[in-house]
Tab-separated table of C-alpha atoms in Angstrom:
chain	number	residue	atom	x	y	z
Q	1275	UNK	CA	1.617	8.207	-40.367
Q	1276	UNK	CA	3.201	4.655	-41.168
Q	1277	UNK	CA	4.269	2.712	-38.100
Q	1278	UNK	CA	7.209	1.420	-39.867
Q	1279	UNK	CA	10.320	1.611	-37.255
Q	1280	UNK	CA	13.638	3.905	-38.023
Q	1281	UNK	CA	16.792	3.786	-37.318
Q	1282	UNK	CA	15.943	6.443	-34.257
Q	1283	UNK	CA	12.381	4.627	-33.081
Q	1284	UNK	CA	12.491	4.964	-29.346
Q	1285	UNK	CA	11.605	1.270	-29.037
Q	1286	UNK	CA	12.768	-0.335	-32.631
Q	1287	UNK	CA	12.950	-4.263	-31.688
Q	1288	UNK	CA	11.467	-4.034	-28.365
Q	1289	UNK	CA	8.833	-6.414	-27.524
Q	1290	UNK	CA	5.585	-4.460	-25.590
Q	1291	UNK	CA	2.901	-5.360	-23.798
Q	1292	UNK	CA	0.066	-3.893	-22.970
Q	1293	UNK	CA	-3.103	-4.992	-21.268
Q	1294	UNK	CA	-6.729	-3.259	-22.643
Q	1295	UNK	CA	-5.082	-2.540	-25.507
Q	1296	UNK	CA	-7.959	-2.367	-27.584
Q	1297	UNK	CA	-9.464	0.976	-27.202
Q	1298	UNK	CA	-8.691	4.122	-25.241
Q	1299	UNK	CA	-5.369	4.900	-23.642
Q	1300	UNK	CA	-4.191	1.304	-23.968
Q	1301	UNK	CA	-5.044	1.627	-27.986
Q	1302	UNK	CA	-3.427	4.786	-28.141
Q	1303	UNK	CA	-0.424	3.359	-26.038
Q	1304	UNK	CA	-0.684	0.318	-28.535
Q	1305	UNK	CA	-0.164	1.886	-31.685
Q	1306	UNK	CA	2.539	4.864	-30.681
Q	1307	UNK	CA	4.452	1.822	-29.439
Q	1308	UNK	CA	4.577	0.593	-32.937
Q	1309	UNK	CA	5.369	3.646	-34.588
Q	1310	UNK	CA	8.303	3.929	-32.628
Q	1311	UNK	CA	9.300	0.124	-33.442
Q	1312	UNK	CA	7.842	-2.091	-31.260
Q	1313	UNK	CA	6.452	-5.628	-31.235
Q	1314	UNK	CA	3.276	-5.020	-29.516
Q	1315	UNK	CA	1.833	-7.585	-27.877
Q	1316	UNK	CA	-2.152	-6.466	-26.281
Q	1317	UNK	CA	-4.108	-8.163	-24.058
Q	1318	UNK	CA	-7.919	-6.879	-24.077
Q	1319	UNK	CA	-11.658	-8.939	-23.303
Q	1320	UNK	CA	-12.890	-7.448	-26.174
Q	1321	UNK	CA	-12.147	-9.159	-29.674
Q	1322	UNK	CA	-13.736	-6.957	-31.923
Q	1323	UNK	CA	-11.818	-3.943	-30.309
Q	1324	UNK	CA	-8.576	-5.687	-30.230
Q	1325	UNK	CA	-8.741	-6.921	-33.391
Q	1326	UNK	CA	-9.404	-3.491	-34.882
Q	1327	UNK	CA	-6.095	-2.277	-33.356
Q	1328	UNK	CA	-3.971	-5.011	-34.611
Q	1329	UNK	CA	-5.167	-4.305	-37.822
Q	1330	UNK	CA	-4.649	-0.268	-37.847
Q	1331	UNK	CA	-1.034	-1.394	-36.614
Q	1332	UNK	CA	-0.562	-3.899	-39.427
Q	1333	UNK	CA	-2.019	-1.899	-42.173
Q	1334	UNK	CA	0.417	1.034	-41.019
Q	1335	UNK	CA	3.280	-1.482	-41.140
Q	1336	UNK	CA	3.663	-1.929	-37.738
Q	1337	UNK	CA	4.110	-5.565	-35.869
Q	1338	UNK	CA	1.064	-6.305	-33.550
Q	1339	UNK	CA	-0.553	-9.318	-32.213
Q	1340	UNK	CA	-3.844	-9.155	-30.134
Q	1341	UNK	CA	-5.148	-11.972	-27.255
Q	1342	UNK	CA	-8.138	-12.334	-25.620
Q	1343	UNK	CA	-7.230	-12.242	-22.130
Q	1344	UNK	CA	-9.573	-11.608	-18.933
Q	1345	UNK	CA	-6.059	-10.292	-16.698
Q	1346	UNK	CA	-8.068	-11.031	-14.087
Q	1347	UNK	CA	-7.955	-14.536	-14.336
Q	1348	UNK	CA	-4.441	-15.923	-12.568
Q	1349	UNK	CA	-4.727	-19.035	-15.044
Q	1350	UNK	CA	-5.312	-17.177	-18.141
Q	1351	UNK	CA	-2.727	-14.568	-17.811
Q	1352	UNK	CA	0.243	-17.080	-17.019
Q	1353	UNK	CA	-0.940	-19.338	-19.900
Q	1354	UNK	CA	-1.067	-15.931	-22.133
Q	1355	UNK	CA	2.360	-15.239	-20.640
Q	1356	UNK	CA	4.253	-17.838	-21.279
Q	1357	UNK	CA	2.898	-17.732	-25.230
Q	1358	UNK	CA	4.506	-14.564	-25.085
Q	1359	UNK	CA	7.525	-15.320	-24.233
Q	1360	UNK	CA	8.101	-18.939	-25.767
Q	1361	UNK	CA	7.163	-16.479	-29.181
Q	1362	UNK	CA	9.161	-13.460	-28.626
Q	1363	UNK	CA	11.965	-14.946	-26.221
Q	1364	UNK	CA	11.490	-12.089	-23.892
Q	1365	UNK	CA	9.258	-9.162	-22.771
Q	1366	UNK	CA	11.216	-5.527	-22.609
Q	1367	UNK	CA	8.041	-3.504	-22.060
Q	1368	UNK	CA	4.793	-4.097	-19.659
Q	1369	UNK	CA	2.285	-1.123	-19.314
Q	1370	UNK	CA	-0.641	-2.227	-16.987
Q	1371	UNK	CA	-3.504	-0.576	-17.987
Q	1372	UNK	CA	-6.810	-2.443	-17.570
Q	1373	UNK	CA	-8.848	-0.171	-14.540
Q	1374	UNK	CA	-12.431	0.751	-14.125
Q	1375	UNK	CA	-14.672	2.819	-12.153
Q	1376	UNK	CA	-17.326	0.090	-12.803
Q	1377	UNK	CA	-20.347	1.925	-11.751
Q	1378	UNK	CA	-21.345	4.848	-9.247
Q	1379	UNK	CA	-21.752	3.305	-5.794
Q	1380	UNK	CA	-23.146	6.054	-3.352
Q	1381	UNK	CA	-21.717	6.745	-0.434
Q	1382	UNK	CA	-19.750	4.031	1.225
Q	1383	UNK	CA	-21.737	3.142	3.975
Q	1384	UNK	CA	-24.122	1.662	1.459
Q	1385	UNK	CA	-21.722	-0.709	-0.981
Q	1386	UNK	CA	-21.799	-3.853	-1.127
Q	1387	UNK	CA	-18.683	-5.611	-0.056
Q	1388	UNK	CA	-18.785	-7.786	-3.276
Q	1389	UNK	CA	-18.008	-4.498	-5.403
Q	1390	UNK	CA	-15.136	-4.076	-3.543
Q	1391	UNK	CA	-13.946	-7.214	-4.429
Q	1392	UNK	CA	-14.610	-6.389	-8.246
Q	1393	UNK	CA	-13.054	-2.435	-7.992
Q	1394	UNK	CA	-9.716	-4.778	-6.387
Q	1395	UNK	CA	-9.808	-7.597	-9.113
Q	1396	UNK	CA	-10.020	-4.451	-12.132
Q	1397	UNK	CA	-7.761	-2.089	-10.763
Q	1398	UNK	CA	-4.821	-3.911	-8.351
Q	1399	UNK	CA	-5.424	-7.533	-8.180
Q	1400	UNK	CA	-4.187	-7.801	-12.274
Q	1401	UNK	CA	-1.104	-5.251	-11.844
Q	1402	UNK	CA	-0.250	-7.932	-9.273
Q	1403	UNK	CA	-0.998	-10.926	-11.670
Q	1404	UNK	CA	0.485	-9.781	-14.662
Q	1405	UNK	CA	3.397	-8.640	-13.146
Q	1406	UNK	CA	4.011	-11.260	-11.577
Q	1407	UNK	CA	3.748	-13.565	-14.621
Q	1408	UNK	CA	6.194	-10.838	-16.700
Q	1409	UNK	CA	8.962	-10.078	-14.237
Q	1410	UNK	CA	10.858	-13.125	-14.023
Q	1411	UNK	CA	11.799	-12.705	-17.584
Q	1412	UNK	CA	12.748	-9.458	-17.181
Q	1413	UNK	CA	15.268	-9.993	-14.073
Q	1414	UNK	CA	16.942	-12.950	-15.827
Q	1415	UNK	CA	17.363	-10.421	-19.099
Q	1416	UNK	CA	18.314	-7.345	-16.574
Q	1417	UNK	CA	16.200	-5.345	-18.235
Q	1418	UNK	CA	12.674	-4.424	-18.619
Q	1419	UNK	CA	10.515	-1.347	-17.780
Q	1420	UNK	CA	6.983	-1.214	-16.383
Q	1421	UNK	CA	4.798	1.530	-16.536
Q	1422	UNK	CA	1.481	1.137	-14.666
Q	1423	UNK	CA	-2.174	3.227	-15.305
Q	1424	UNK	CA	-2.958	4.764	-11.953
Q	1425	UNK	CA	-5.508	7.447	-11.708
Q	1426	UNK	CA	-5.461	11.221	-10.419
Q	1427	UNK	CA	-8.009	9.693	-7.743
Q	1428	UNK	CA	-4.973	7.715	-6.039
Q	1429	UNK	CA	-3.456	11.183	-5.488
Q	1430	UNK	CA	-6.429	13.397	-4.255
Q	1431	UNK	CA	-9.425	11.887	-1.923
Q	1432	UNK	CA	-11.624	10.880	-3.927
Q	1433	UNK	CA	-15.648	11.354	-2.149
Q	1434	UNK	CA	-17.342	9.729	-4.964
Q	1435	UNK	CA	-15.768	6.157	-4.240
Q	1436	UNK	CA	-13.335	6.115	-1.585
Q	1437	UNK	CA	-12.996	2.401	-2.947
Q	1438	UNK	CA	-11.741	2.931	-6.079
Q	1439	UNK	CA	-9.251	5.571	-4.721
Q	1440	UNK	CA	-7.682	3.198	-2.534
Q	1441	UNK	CA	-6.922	0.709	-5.070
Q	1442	UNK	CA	-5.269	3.340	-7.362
Q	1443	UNK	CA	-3.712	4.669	-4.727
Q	1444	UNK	CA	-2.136	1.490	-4.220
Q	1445	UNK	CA	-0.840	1.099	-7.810
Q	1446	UNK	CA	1.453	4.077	-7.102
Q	1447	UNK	CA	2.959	2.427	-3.947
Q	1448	UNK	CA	2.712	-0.913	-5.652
Q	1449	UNK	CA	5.117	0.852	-8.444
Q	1450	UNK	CA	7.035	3.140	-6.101
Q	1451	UNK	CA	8.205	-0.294	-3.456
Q	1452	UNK	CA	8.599	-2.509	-6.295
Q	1453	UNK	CA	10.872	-0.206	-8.537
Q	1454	UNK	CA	13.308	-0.028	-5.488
Q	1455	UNK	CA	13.292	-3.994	-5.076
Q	1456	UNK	CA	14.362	-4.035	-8.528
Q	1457	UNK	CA	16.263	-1.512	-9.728
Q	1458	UNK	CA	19.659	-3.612	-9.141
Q	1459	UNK	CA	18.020	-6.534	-11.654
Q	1460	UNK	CA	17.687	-3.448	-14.306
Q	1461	UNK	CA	13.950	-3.181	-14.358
Q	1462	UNK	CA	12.040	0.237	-14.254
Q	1463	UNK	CA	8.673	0.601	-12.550
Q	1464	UNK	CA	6.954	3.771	-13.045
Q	1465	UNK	CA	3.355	5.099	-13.315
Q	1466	UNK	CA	1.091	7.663	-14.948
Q	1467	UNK	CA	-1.906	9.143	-13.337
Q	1468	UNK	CA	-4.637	10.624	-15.944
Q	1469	UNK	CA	-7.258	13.087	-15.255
Q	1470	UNK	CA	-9.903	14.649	-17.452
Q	1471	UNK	CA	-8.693	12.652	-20.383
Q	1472	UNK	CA	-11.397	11.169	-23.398
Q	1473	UNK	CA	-11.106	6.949	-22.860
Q	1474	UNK	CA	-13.795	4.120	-23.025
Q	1475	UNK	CA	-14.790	4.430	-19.188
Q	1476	UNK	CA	-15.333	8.000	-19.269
Q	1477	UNK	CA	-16.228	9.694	-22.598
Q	1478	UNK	CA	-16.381	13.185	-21.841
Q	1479	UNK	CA	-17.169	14.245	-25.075
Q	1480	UNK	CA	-20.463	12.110	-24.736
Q	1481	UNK	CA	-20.758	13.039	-21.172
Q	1482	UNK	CA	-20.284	16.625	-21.178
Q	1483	UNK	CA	-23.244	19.116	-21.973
Q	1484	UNK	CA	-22.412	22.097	-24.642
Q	1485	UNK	CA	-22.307	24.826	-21.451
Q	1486	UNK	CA	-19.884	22.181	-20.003
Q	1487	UNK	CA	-17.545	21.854	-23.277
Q	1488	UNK	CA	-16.890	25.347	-24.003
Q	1489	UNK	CA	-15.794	25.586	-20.311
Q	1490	UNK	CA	-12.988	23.551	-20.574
Q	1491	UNK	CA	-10.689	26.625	-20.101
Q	1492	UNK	CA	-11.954	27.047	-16.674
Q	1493	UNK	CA	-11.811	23.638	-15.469
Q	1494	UNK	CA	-8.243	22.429	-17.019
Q	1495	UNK	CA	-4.954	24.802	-17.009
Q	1496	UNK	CA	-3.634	23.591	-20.511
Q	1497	UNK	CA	-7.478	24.525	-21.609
Q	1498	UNK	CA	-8.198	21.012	-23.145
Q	1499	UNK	CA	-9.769	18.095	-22.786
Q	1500	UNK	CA	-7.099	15.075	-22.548
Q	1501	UNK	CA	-7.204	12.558	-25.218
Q	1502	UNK	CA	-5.976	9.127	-25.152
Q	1503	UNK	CA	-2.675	10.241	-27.682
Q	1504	UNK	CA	-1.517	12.190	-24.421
Q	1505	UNK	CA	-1.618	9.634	-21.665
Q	1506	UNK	CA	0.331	7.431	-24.513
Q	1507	UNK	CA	2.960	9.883	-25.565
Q	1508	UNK	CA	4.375	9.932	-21.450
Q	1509	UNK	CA	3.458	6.076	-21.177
Q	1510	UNK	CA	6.204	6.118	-24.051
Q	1511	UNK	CA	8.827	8.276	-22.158
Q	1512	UNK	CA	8.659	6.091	-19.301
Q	1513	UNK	CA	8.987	2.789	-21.698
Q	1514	UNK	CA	11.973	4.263	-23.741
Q	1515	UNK	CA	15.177	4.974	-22.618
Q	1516	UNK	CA	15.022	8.472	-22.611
Q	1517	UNK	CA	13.598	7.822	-18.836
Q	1518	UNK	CA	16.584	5.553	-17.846
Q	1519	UNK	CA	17.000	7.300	-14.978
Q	1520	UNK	CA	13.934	7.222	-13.877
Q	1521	UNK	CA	12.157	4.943	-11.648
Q	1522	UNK	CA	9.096	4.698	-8.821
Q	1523	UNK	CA	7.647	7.886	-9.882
Q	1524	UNK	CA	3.762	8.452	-11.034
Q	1525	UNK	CA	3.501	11.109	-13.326
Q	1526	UNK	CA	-0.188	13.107	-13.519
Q	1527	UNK	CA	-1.544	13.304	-16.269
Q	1528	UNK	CA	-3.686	15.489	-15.526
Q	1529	UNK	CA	-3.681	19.344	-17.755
Q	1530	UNK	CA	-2.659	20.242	-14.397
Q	1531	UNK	CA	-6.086	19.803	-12.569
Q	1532	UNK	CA	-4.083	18.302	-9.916
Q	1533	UNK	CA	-2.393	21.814	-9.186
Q	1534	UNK	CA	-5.445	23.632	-9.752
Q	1535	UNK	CA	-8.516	22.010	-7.649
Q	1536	UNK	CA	-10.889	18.961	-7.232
Q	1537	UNK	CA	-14.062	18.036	-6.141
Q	1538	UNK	CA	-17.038	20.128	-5.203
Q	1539	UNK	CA	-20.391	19.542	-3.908
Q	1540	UNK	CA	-22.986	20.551	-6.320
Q	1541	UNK	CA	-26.361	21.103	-5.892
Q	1542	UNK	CA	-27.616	21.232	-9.573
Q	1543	UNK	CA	-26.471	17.803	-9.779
Q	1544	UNK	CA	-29.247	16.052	-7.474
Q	1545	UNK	CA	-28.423	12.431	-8.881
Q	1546	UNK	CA	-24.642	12.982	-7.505
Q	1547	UNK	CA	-23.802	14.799	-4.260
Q	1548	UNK	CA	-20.275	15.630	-6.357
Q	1549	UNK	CA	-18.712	17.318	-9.328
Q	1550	UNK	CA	-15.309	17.953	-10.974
Q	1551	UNK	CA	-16.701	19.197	-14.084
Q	1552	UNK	CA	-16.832	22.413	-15.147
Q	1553	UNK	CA	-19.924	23.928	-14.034
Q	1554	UNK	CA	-20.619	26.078	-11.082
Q	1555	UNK	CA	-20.461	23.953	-8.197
């Protein structure tokens, strides 16, 4: 499929960005954008990966341009930012998706208070820090939408890193307050909340033993594994105007996990007190 836009792209002309837009969800995100029109803009710390989405855009006929950004750093994203926008003039789309799990930390009685400060930098701190560098733009255009990468865990409790949870959980209030400050200025904030979905951080299809694969049925209502492609295709609903109406809402993404369980203890799993996969707990 060419990413050359039509006369009924969903985002023909718009200007996207998206953060960890080299690989996964944010690749994915990256190059559905620009099938559907887009200028898409992707922030990411790796080059290699970045560069080899660019390129799949580009070769499809598609309008991409790829910077190696740590959104972590305050200094680096508003110098990034302001390339942006003395380039393009103006930034209609911002997804947020750069999170990580990082590593397994044991129970939480036993972290180290310096991982939380790397769990908040990865998945809160840079919603904060790129938003903040994108928004003014937006207000002065009155118009803009922003769509940030939660996590099921900031809906459920989450035993395996309470952490973690908390700073996803705060993405979705992060994007539910701020899309009521400014609504009025005609900027959208929504979010999307994955589960159980194939992406760099967790590669289930790596992960997963074969008992384990041919029980997705079991585990997931829509009977699937998630890939990346679906976490993009609702990222691009909330970008487009089809979703005009719509604003501080997460959506799971979740195969419906999230209205069909959680976590379990499980003792065959002596490494990890804790399971969502499908195997008997």
């Amino acid at each position: 499929m060419r990413d050359v836009p039509n006369a009924e792209a969903l985002l023909s002309g718009r200007v996207a960005v998206v953060t960890g837009g080299g690989g996964g969800i944010g690749a994915a995100t990256a190059r559905l954008f620009a099938r559907q029109g887009a200028h898409v803009v992707i922030a990411d710390v790796d080059a290699e990966l970045a560069g080899r989405t660019v390129e799949h855009i580009a070769a499809s006929g598609g309008s991409a341009l790829a910077a190696i950004v740590d959104v972590r750093d305050r200094d680096q994203v508003t110098g990034w930012a302001r390339s942006v926008l003395d380039r393009y003039g103006r930034v209609d789309v911002l997804v947020n998706n750069v999170g990580h799990w990082l590593r397994h930390p044991g129970n939480f009685a036993d972290t180290d208070p310096q991982l939380w400060d790397e769990l908040y930098r990865i998945n809160l701190h840079h919603v904060f820090v790129v938003t903040h560098a994108f928004l003014p733009a937006m207000i002065r255009a009155r118009a803009g939408a922003i769509v940030n990468v939660s996590s099921v865990e900031g809906l459920r409790g989450y035993p395996e890193d309470p952490v973690y949870a908390a700073f996803k959980a705060a993405v979705i209030h992060f994007t539910r307050s701020l899309a009521v400050q400014v609504g009025r200025d005609g900027v959208r904030v929504n979010a999307v909340a994955p589960d159980v979905t194939e992406s760099l951080q967790v590669p289930y299809s790596r992960w997963l033993s074969a008992e384990e694969q041919s029980q997705w049925p079991q585990w997931v209502p829509v009977g699937r594994m998630g890939v990346p492609e679906d976490q993009a295709r609702v990222i691009l609903f909330l970008a487009c105007d089809q979703s005009a109406f719509v604003t501080g809402h997460t959506i799971p993404t979740d195969g419906g996990t999230g209205a069909a369980g959680g976590w379990f203890r499980s003792p065959r799993r002596p490494d990890r007190e804790w399971t969502n996969r499908p195997i008997a707990p």
